[in-house]
């Protein structure tokens, strides 16, 4: 029992450090690119490059982790390469052709899902089944803490030490989690993926595992729609801050407020992990998110603060519930790939939402927020859509 407690503590500390570095990396790269190249377009392109490739990297990385008898060591290697890639991108800014820097950023971004789904998929090997719900909530809390601390650290380090140093700090944080990843337990028993299986076959099996399971498919679709709405809100926040209180920075700072409310909601869930079935949370949270986005469309500063806080209250428990369903439903031999594939799709949904919201917000900011609210609300019919050729899907109770 003591060994498991020590392992779970090491797991959570490593996850928190790595994810904080990851959430710090995006803003830090953006600030560094602006400082070293003076090009806003180049800076945003760099951020997009390091983000969008996760859609490809997630399934492949998950397949490799599921195939490995020591996934922790492969995960540690991915963290080293990710941190190294950030350093190489920083070294190339303003010194090598932009296309080369963007290519390095794309390759680096392939490893991003290691810090999210790749890490979370290892949790059942750390804790007993009875402690998994609470550990799952604590794991989801590391995302909220990282979302709160990462951007703040990036801004603080950039102001105090310079934008390039902020990228270095983010890379150091990611690398600091390597020992925790290295110590993750090996795969044992029949759950280990046969090493003779082809990588292409494993990737295909993982995608089929998500698409072929009704609980996994609807949980994934619901989370992607919610992430697309989150991306729309994020793209609108600077304009909202500017029009509400006269400062774009106020809108960006509200992201930390959303992360804080998500953290508080997950702290309650960690204390009462069986209070609400995860399946219920997955369809109810987008309704709360949609209502908050509609409130934000009214444009008042108080309404905006309340709306963003409510969005966080929805996002935190939804992430915990999503992890719970994946842990419950994913085949053991494909668990990591289910998590990394889901993470990749969520990142893509966020990116698409942000891209769509930009032109909409230029035309009508309230209109963009209402579209975001509608996107979140679509998660509900997606969840309750009838099975092909059958009745409505049954809601599974938590294991």
XYZ file of N, CA and C in Angstrom, residues 67-239:
519
model
N 2.161 -0.727 -27.310
C 2.990 -1.828 -27.792
C 4.189 -2.084 -26.883
N 4.551 -1.100 -26.090
C 5.767 -1.190 -25.286
C 5.520 -1.912 -23.963
N 6.415 -2.838 -23.573
C 6.283 -3.465 -22.251
C 6.655 -2.515 -21.120
N 7.386 -1.434 -21.433
C 7.743 -0.411 -20.445
C 7.296 0.958 -20.958
N 5.983 1.209 -20.955
C 5.492 2.468 -21.524
C 6.036 3.693 -20.811
N 6.338 3.566 -19.517
C 6.875 4.711 -18.787
C 8.189 5.201 -19.365
N 9.032 4.276 -19.781
C 10.324 4.667 -20.343
C 10.161 5.301 -21.723
N 9.220 4.789 -22.495
C 8.938 5.419 -23.784
C 8.346 6.812 -23.566
N 7.489 6.945 -22.560
C 6.919 8.236 -22.218
C 8.016 9.214 -21.790
N 8.959 8.727 -21.012
C 10.087 9.577 -20.589
C 10.879 10.056 -21.798
N 11.103 9.163 -22.754
C 11.810 9.548 -23.966
C 11.063 10.601 -24.758
N 9.722 10.468 -24.799
C 8.909 11.464 -25.506
C 9.014 12.833 -24.838
N 9.069 12.849 -23.519
C 9.205 14.115 -22.800
C 10.547 14.768 -23.101
N 11.609 13.962 -23.130
C 12.941 14.497 -23.448
C 12.947 15.108 -24.839
N 12.354 14.394 -25.804
C 12.335 14.896 -27.178
C 11.466 16.143 -27.305
N 10.372 16.180 -26.564
C 9.491 17.346 -26.605
C 10.212 18.578 -26.066
N 10.860 18.409 -24.914
C 11.616 19.520 -24.333
C 12.745 19.961 -25.249
N 13.429 18.992 -25.852
C 14.515 19.310 -26.773
C 13.994 20.054 -27.997
N 12.837 19.624 -28.495
C 12.248 20.285 -29.655
C 11.918 21.741 -29.376
N 11.404 22.019 -28.185
C 11.118 23.418 -27.821
C 12.400 24.249 -27.825
N 13.476 23.659 -27.296
C 14.753 24.376 -27.267
C 15.283 24.625 -28.672
N 15.112 23.640 -29.560
C 15.579 23.799 -30.942
C 14.766 24.880 -31.657
N 13.458 24.884 -31.431
C 12.607 25.930 -32.033
C 13.073 27.305 -31.568
N 13.319 27.428 -30.268
C 13.787 28.709 -29.733
C 15.116 29.121 -30.362
N 16.036 28.163 -30.492
C 17.334 28.473 -31.080
C 17.253 28.889 -32.532
N 16.198 28.441 -33.233
C 16.075 28.769 -34.648
C 15.364 30.072 -34.937
N 14.665 30.619 -33.946
C 13.904 31.852 -34.180
C 14.822 33.008 -34.568
N 14.573 33.568 -35.731
C 15.355 34.698 -36.208
C 16.717 34.325 -36.757
N 17.081 33.039 -36.720
C 18.413 32.611 -37.168
C 18.371 31.695 -38.383
N 17.291 30.946 -38.522
C 17.157 30.028 -39.651
C 15.874 30.382 -40.393
N 15.691 29.888 -41.617
C 14.459 30.180 -42.356
C 13.211 29.790 -41.572
N 12.170 30.588 -41.726
C 10.932 30.369 -40.984
C 10.377 28.970 -41.236
N 10.473 28.503 -42.473
C 9.929 27.188 -42.814
C 10.595 26.083 -42.005
N 11.899 26.216 -41.753
C 12.615 25.210 -40.974
C 12.126 25.220 -39.533
N 11.962 26.413 -38.975
C 11.479 26.524 -37.598
C 10.077 25.943 -37.458
N 9.213 26.226 -38.429
C 7.855 25.691 -38.388
C 7.857 24.173 -38.501
N 8.744 23.629 -39.314
C 8.834 22.175 -39.459
C 9.244 21.530 -38.136
N 10.242 22.125 -37.475
C 10.666 21.600 -36.178
C 9.517 21.680 -35.178
N 8.745 22.766 -35.225
C 7.605 22.919 -34.320
C 6.544 21.849 -34.575
N 6.298 21.543 -35.844
C 5.326 20.504 -36.179
C 5.779 19.151 -35.632
N 7.048 18.811 -35.826
C 7.580 17.536 -35.336
C 7.508 17.487 -33.808
N 7.837 18.601 -33.164
C 7.769 18.661 -31.704
C 6.340 18.458 -31.224
N 5.391 19.082 -31.901
C 3.995 18.972 -31.500
C 3.438 17.562 -31.589
N 4.051 16.703 -32.395
C 3.604 15.316 -32.478
C 3.642 14.623 -31.118
N 4.531 15.089 -30.240
C 4.728 14.451 -28.945
C 3.848 15.051 -27.854
N 3.090 16.095 -28.170
C 2.272 16.759 -27.171
C 1.310 15.841 -26.423
N 0.620 14.901 -27.109
C -0.324 14.038 -26.395
C 0.309 13.160 -25.322
N 1.635 13.051 -25.309
C 2.293 12.279 -24.249
C 2.003 12.871 -22.886
N 1.843 14.184 -22.825
C 1.648 14.859 -21.545
C 0.202 14.820 -21.086
N -0.707 14.470 -21.967
C -2.117 14.418 -21.602
C -2.597 12.976 -21.569
N -3.080 12.477 -22.713
C -3.616 11.123 -22.740
C -2.587 10.045 -22.463
N -1.373 10.216 -22.954
C -0.337 9.205 -22.751
C -0.032 8.989 -21.290
N -0.051 10.080 -20.513
C 0.243 9.980 -19.080
C -0.958 9.421 -18.327
N -2.154 9.950 -18.599
C -3.352 9.543 -17.878
C -3.662 8.060 -18.069
N -3.340 7.523 -19.234
C -3.628 6.115 -19.504
C -2.864 5.173 -18.581
N -1.802 5.633 -17.954
C -1.008 4.784 -17.073
C -1.589 4.704 -15.665
N -2.588 5.517 -15.345
C -3.085 5.625 -13.975
C -3.581 4.301 -13.390
N -4.311 3.454 -14.139
C -4.782 2.198 -13.537
C -3.660 1.263 -13.091
N -2.455 1.466 -13.574
C -1.332 0.635 -13.123
C -0.737 1.165 -11.819
N -1.175 2.362 -11.420
C -0.611 3.013 -10.242
C -1.468 2.790 -9.011
N -2.791 2.813 -9.175
C -3.707 2.734 -8.038
C -4.609 1.522 -8.179
N -5.191 1.103 -7.054
C -6.157 0.010 -7.075
C -7.466 0.490 -7.683
N -8.287 -0.479 -8.090
C -9.560 -0.128 -8.734
C -10.447 0.711 -7.815
N -10.423 0.416 -6.519
C -11.251 1.155 -5.589
C -10.837 2.608 -5.422
N -9.559 2.907 -5.637
C -9.059 4.275 -5.485
C -9.009 5.032 -6.808
N -9.382 4.360 -7.907
C -9.271 4.990 -9.214
C -10.152 6.228 -9.373
N -11.429 6.225 -8.918
C -12.241 7.441 -9.106
C -11.613 8.683 -8.473
N -11.116 8.551 -7.235
C -10.509 9.720 -6.594
C -9.211 10.111 -7.302
N -8.390 9.102 -7.644
C -7.138 9.394 -8.353
C -7.413 10.031 -9.705
N -8.492 9.612 -10.352
C -8.874 10.181 -11.641
C -9.218 11.658 -11.497
N -9.958 12.015 -10.427
C -10.298 13.414 -10.191
C -9.041 14.236 -9.890
N -8.118 13.669 -9.112
C -6.872 14.374 -8.813
C -6.043 14.576 -10.084
N -6.045 13.570 -10.958
C -5.319 13.687 -12.219
C -5.900 14.809 -13.070
N -7.236 14.878 -13.128
C -7.870 15.957 -13.887
C -7.544 17.313 -13.284
N -7.367 17.357 -11.961
C -7.014 18.624 -11.309
C -5.654 19.134 -11.770
N -4.738 18.226 -12.118
C -3.426 18.691 -12.578
C -3.552 19.515 -13.862
N -4.549 19.197 -14.703
C -4.777 19.997 -15.907
C -5.236 21.401 -15.526
N -6.130 21.473 -14.518
C -6.632 22.785 -14.106
C -5.531 23.626 -13.486
N -4.714 23.008 -12.617
C -3.614 23.747 -11.993
C -2.620 24.206 -13.055
N -2.321 23.313 -14.002
C -1.392 23.681 -15.072
C -1.961 24.796 -15.930
N -3.269 24.719 -16.211
C -3.902 25.773 -16.999
C -3.902 27.111 -16.283
N -3.904 27.064 -14.958
C -3.850 28.285 -14.161
C -2.429 28.822 -14.064
N -1.472 27.908 -13.817
C -0.093 28.330 -13.543
C 0.733 28.557 -14.807
N 0.515 27.735 -15.853
C 1.359 27.803 -17.037
C 1.398 29.167 -17.702
N 0.238 29.716 -18.102
C 0.260 31.043 -18.735
C 0.797 32.133 -17.820
N 0.468 32.028 -16.509
C 0.969 33.040 -15.571
C 2.488 32.984 -15.468
N 3.038 31.772 -15.417
C 4.492 31.617 -15.376
C 5.141 32.138 -16.652
N 4.494 31.866 -17.785
C 5.046 32.347 -19.059
C 5.124 33.862 -19.075
N 4.029 34.498 -18.671
C 4.025 35.959 -18.657
C 5.004 36.524 -17.654
N 5.058 35.940 -16.452
C 5.971 36.431 -15.432
C 7.428 36.261 -15.811
N 7.774 35.076 -16.347
C 9.156 34.833 -16.755
C 9.553 35.730 -17.917
N 8.622 35.957 -18.840
C 8.929 36.813 -19.980
C 9.179 38.250 -19.534
N 8.392 38.725 -18.567
C 8.561 40.093 -18.080
C 9.860 40.241 -17.276
N 10.141 39.230 -16.431
C 11.283 39.351 -15.534
C 12.606 38.968 -16.189
N 12.574 37.947 -17.052
C 13.823 37.393 -17.582
C 13.930 37.450 -19.097
N 12.865 37.834 -19.764
C 12.859 37.868 -21.219
C 12.075 36.704 -21.786
N 11.410 36.929 -22.920
C 10.558 35.914 -23.529
C 11.307 34.625 -23.876
N 12.529 34.673 -24.424
C 13.229 33.417 -24.707
C 13.456 32.567 -23.458
N 13.723 33.226 -22.329
C 13.930 32.482 -21.088
C 12.666 31.757 -20.664
N 11.511 32.327 -20.961
C 10.253 31.660 -20.626
C 10.137 30.322 -21.350
N 10.592 30.255 -22.599
C 10.577 28.984 -23.330
C 11.527 27.995 -22.673
N 12.685 28.462 -22.257
C 13.653 27.590 -21.588
C 13.060 27.016 -20.302
N 12.388 27.860 -19.531
C 11.777 27.396 -18.282
C 10.716 26.331 -18.563
N 9.918 26.531 -19.599
C 8.895 25.537 -19.930
C 9.532 24.204 -20.316
N 10.614 24.250 -21.078
C 11.305 23.023 -21.465
C 11.904 22.323 -20.251
N 12.440 23.109 -19.317
C 13.025 22.529 -18.096
C 11.949 21.844 -17.264
N 10.782 22.444 -17.153
C 9.689 21.827 -16.395
C 9.268 20.496 -17.013
N 9.164 20.471 -18.336
C 8.790 19.222 -19.016
C 9.852 18.155 -18.774
N 11.116 18.536 -18.888
C 12.199 17.576 -18.668
C 12.257 17.113 -17.216
N 11.843 17.969 -16.293
C 11.888 17.605 -14.870
C 10.936 16.467 -14.539
N 9.952 16.212 -15.396
C 9.006 15.127 -15.156
C 9.511 13.780 -15.662
N 10.666 13.760 -16.318
C 11.188 12.518 -16.890
C 11.385 11.427 -15.836
N 11.989 11.712 -14.672
C 12.165 10.630 -13.686
C 10.849 9.991 -13.250
N 9.793 10.800 -13.078
C 8.496 10.245 -12.683
C 7.953 9.330 -13.772
N 8.107 9.728 -15.030
C 7.653 8.875 -16.134
C 8.466 7.586 -16.198
N 9.759 7.697 -15.998
C 10.648 6.532 -16.082
C 10.264 5.472 -15.046
N 9.763 5.920 -13.882
C 9.437 4.991 -12.797
C 8.046 4.384 -12.913
N 7.277 4.759 -13.938
C 5.955 4.159 -14.097
C 6.087 2.655 -14.291
N 5.152 1.872 -13.727
C 5.291 0.409 -13.753
C 5.157 -0.166 -15.161
N 5.749 -1.333 -15.387
C 5.651 -1.975 -16.707
C 4.293 -2.619 -16.908
N 4.019 -2.976 -18.150
C 2.821 -3.745 -18.478
C 3.054 -5.181 -18.047
N 2.047 -5.781 -17.456
C 2.191 -7.172 -17.022
C 0.968 -7.961 -17.444
N 1.128 -9.253 -17.566
C 0.008 -10.128 -17.854
C -0.429 -10.075 -19.299
N -1.636 -10.581 -19.589
C -2.121 -10.687 -20.973
C -2.474 -9.355 -21.603
N -2.467 -8.261 -20.815
C -2.836 -6.972 -21.391
C -1.766 -6.394 -22.290
N -0.531 -6.914 -22.175
C 0.545 -6.369 -22.990
C 0.276 -6.627 -24.465
N 0.502 -5.660 -25.304
C 0.274 -5.784 -26.739
C 1.357 -6.663 -27.364
N 0.975 -7.662 -28.181
C 1.977 -8.487 -28.838
C 2.943 -7.631 -29.642
N 4.240 -7.857 -29.425
C 5.245 -7.027 -30.078
C 5.312 -7.282 -31.570
N 4.805 -8.459 -32.004
C 4.858 -8.777 -33.427
C 3.806 -8.029 -34.235
N 2.818 -7.464 -33.548
C 1.762 -6.750 -34.257
C 2.331 -5.527 -34.969
N 1.807 -5.251 -36.169
C 2.298 -4.103 -36.914
C 1.773 -2.820 -36.310
N 2.548 -1.750 -36.444
C 2.130 -0.455 -35.904
C 0.845 0.010 -36.576
N 0.750 -0.186 -37.895
C -0.460 0.221 -38.610
C -1.680 -0.528 -38.092
N -1.488 -1.813 -37.827
C -2.593 -2.613 -37.299
C -3.045 -2.148 -35.932
N -2.085 -1.752 -35.092
C -2.423 -1.278 -33.752
C -3.174 0.040 -33.835
N -2.691 0.953 -34.697
C -3.377 2.244 -34.857
C -4.812 2.022 -35.304
N -4.993 1.153 -36.287
C -6.336 0.859 -36.789
C -7.209 0.278 -35.693
N -6.641 -0.632 -34.888
C -7.409 -1.242 -33.808
C -7.818 -0.206 -32.773
N -6.934 0.732 -32.496
C -7.254 1.767 -31.523
C -8.379 2.663 -31.986
N -8.327 3.066 -33.250
C -9.403 3.906 -33.798
C -10.727 3.146 -33.783
N -10.669 1.867 -34.128
C -11.880 1.058 -34.097
C -12.410 0.908 -32.682
N -11.513 0.842 -31.717
C -11.941 0.717 -30.328
C -12.756 1.928 -29.898
N -12.356 3.119 -30.357
C -13.101 4.331 -30.030
C -14.403 4.389 -30.818
N -14.317 4.179 -32.133
C -15.501 4.312 -32.984
C -16.505 3.187 -32.756
N -16.011 2.001 -32.383
C -16.889 0.841 -32.250
C -17.548 0.704 -30.897
N -17.128 1.487 -29.920
C -17.725 1.441 -28.592
C -18.655 2.631 -28.431
N -19.929 2.356 -28.189
C -20.895 3.455 -28.047
C -20.502 4.413 -26.900
N -20.153 3.917 -25.714
C -19.761 4.851 -24.643
C -18.536 5.678 -24.998
N -17.522 5.067 -25.614
C -16.314 5.816 -25.969
C -16.584 6.801 -27.097
N -17.364 6.380 -28.092
C -17.626 7.244 -29.242
C -18.411 8.485 -28.829
N -19.448 8.312 -28.027
C -20.249 9.479 -27.657
C -19.514 10.363 -26.655
N -18.714 9.752 -25.773
C -17.917 10.575 -24.852
C -16.898 11.400 -25.627
N -16.294 10.796 -26.646
C -15.310 11.508 -27.460
C -15.962 12.637 -28.243
N -17.090 12.356 -28.887
C -17.778 13.386 -29.677
C -18.241 14.538 -28.785
N -18.779 14.215 -27.618
C -19.228 15.249 -26.692
C -18.071 16.148 -26.270
N -16.934 15.529 -25.956
C -15.777 16.317 -25.500
C -15.195 17.164 -26.626
N -15.211 16.662 -27.850
C -14.689 17.430 -28.988
C -15.563 18.660 -29.248
N -16.872 18.488 -29.191
C -17.774 19.629 -29.379
C -17.565 20.667 -28.282
N -17.391 20.214 -27.047
C -17.139 21.145 -25.950
C -15.822 21.878 -26.147
N -14.803 21.158 -26.611
C -13.505 21.791 -26.851
C -13.573 22.800 -27.986
N -14.373 22.504 -29.007
C -14.544 23.467 -30.097
C -15.173 24.758 -29.557
N -16.151 24.618 -28.662
C -16.764 25.801 -28.047
C -15.755 26.550 -27.179
N -14.905 25.815 -26.470
C -13.853 26.445 -25.668
C -12.886 27.231 -26.549
N -12.544 26.650 -27.700
C -11.665 27.354 -28.628
C -12.290 28.647 -29.132
N -13.587 28.612 -29.397
C -14.282 29.827 -29.826
C -14.245 30.890 -28.737
N -14.512 30.487 -27.485
C -14.478 31.448 -26.392
C -13.083 32.041 -26.225
N -12.060 31.194 -26.291
C -10.687 31.672 -26.125
C -10.345 32.715 -27.176
N -10.765 32.473 -28.419
C -10.485 33.429 -29.494
C -11.218 34.751 -29.281
N -12.372 34.693 -28.591
C -13.173 35.902 -28.388
C -12.762 36.696 -27.154
N -12.050 36.074 -26.211
C -11.795 36.717 -24.931
C -11.034 38.051 -25.025
N -9.974 38.160 -25.834
C -9.321 39.473 -25.917
C -10.260 40.585 -26.367
N -11.087 40.308 -27.378
C -12.053 41.310 -27.831
C -13.097 41.607 -26.759
